Amino acid sequence: MKNNELQRMVIYPKDVSIITGKGYRQSLRLLNRAKQIIGKEKKDFLTFDEFLIVFKMKS
């Protein structure tokens, strides 16, 4: 990767689905649960790092 390229920081339900092997709806629930644990509102974005911290996964 080049230095001037940006990496995406926000995690979406499709990303969670790929990581966990769960369906889209279950992944959406996991994202919302992670937001609730961290104290973010439903409309706020969640980063990959925050998701990994909440569910104690290693990057």
PDB file of C-alpha atoms in Angstrom:
ATOM      1  CA  MET A   1       0.000   0.000   0.000  1.00  0.00           C
ATOM      2  CA  LYS A   2       1.215   3.467  -0.834  1.00  0.00           C
ATOM      3  CA  ASN A   3       1.717   6.063   1.881  1.00  0.00           C
ATOM      4  CA  ASN A   4      -0.832   8.455   0.387  1.00  0.00           C
ATOM      5  CA  GLU A   5      -3.699   5.941   0.326  1.00  0.00           C
ATOM      6  CA  LEU A   6      -6.246   6.016   3.138  1.00  0.00           C
ATOM      7  CA  GLN A   7      -7.419   2.901   4.901  1.00  0.00           C
ATOM      8  CA  ARG A   8     -11.056   2.547   5.823  1.00  0.00           C
ATOM      9  CA  MET A   9     -11.494   2.740   9.602  1.00  0.00           C
ATOM     10  CA  VAL A  10     -15.246   2.248   9.934  1.00  0.00           C
ATOM     11  CA  ILE A  11     -16.644  -1.259  10.253  1.00  0.00           C
ATOM     12  CA  TYR A  12     -19.925  -2.203   8.580  1.00  0.00           C
ATOM     13  CA  PRO A  13     -22.243  -5.194   9.078  1.00  0.00           C
ATOM     14  CA  LYS A  14     -20.851  -6.880   5.956  1.00  0.00           C
ATOM     15  CA  ASP A  15     -17.345  -6.705   7.475  1.00  0.00           C
ATOM     16  CA  VAL A  16     -18.619  -8.242  10.724  1.00  0.00           C
ATOM     17  CA  SER A  17     -20.351 -10.936   8.698  1.00  0.00           C
ATOM     18  CA  ILE A  18     -17.094 -11.837   6.957  1.00  0.00           C
ATOM     19  CA  ILE A  19     -15.100 -11.817  10.210  1.00  0.00           C
ATOM     20  CA  THR A  20     -17.568 -13.835  12.302  1.00  0.00           C
ATOM     21  CA  GLY A  21     -19.302 -15.976   9.688  1.00  0.00           C
ATOM     22  CA  LYS A  22     -22.698 -14.747  10.894  1.00  0.00           C
ATOM     23  CA  GLY A  23     -25.479 -13.420   8.683  1.00  0.00           C
ATOM     24  CA  TYR A  24     -26.027  -9.754   7.902  1.00  0.00           C
ATOM     25  CA  ARG A  25     -28.827  -9.244  10.459  1.00  0.00           C
ATOM     26  CA  GLN A  26     -26.891 -10.930  13.265  1.00  0.00           C
ATOM     27  CA  SER A  27     -23.849  -8.829  12.350  1.00  0.00           C
ATOM     28  CA  LEU A  28     -25.964  -5.684  12.592  1.00  0.00           C
ATOM     29  CA  ARG A  29     -27.040  -6.764  16.085  1.00  0.00           C
ATOM     30  CA  LEU A  30     -23.409  -7.353  17.081  1.00  0.00           C
ATOM     31  CA  LEU A  31     -22.460  -3.870  15.853  1.00  0.00           C
ATOM     32  CA  ASN A  32     -25.320  -2.288  17.781  1.00  0.00           C
ATOM     33  CA  ARG A  33     -24.370  -4.227  20.919  1.00  0.00           C
ATOM     34  CA  ALA A  34     -20.757  -3.030  20.588  1.00  0.00           C
ATOM     35  CA  LYS A  35     -21.948   0.578  20.203  1.00  0.00           C
ATOM     36  CA  GLN A  36     -24.115   0.202  23.305  1.00  0.00           C
ATOM     37  CA  ILE A  37     -21.213  -1.211  25.344  1.00  0.00           C
ATOM     38  CA  ILE A  38     -18.897   1.615  24.261  1.00  0.00           C
ATOM     39  CA  GLY A  39     -21.597   4.229  24.843  1.00  0.00           C
ATOM     40  CA  LYS A  40     -22.113   5.413  21.292  1.00  0.00           C
ATOM     41  CA  GLU A  41     -25.469   6.235  19.791  1.00  0.00           C
ATOM     42  CA  LYS A  42     -26.996   4.021  17.131  1.00  0.00           C
ATOM     43  CA  LYS A  43     -26.253   6.586  14.396  1.00  0.00           C
ATOM     44  CA  ASP A  44     -22.548   6.848  15.312  1.00  0.00           C
ATOM     45  CA  PHE A  45     -19.839   4.979  13.448  1.00  0.00           C
ATOM     46  CA  LEU A  46     -17.784   2.199  15.027  1.00  0.00           C
ATOM     47  CA  THR A  47     -14.135   1.630  14.136  1.00  0.00           C
ATOM     48  CA  PHE A  48     -12.490  -1.731  13.569  1.00  0.00           C
ATOM     49  CA  ASP A  49     -10.370  -1.241  16.693  1.00  0.00           C
ATOM     50  CA  GLU A  50     -13.396  -0.506  18.887  1.00  0.00           C
ATOM     51  CA  PHE A  51     -15.179  -3.599  17.607  1.00  0.00           C
ATOM     52  CA  LEU A  52     -12.128  -5.779  18.245  1.00  0.00           C
ATOM     53  CA  ILE A  53     -11.715  -4.387  21.765  1.00  0.00           C
ATOM     54  CA  VAL A  54     -15.367  -4.986  22.688  1.00  0.00           C
ATOM     55  CA  PHE A  55     -15.342  -8.596  21.507  1.00  0.00           C
ATOM     56  CA  LYS A  56     -11.774  -9.258  22.674  1.00  0.00           C
ATOM     57  CA  MET A  57     -10.411 -10.212  19.252  1.00  0.00           C
ATOM     58  CA  LYS A  58      -6.841  -9.698  18.112  1.00  0.00           C
ATOM     59  CA  SER A  59      -6.117  -7.736  14.940  1.00  0.00           C
TER      60      SER A  59
END
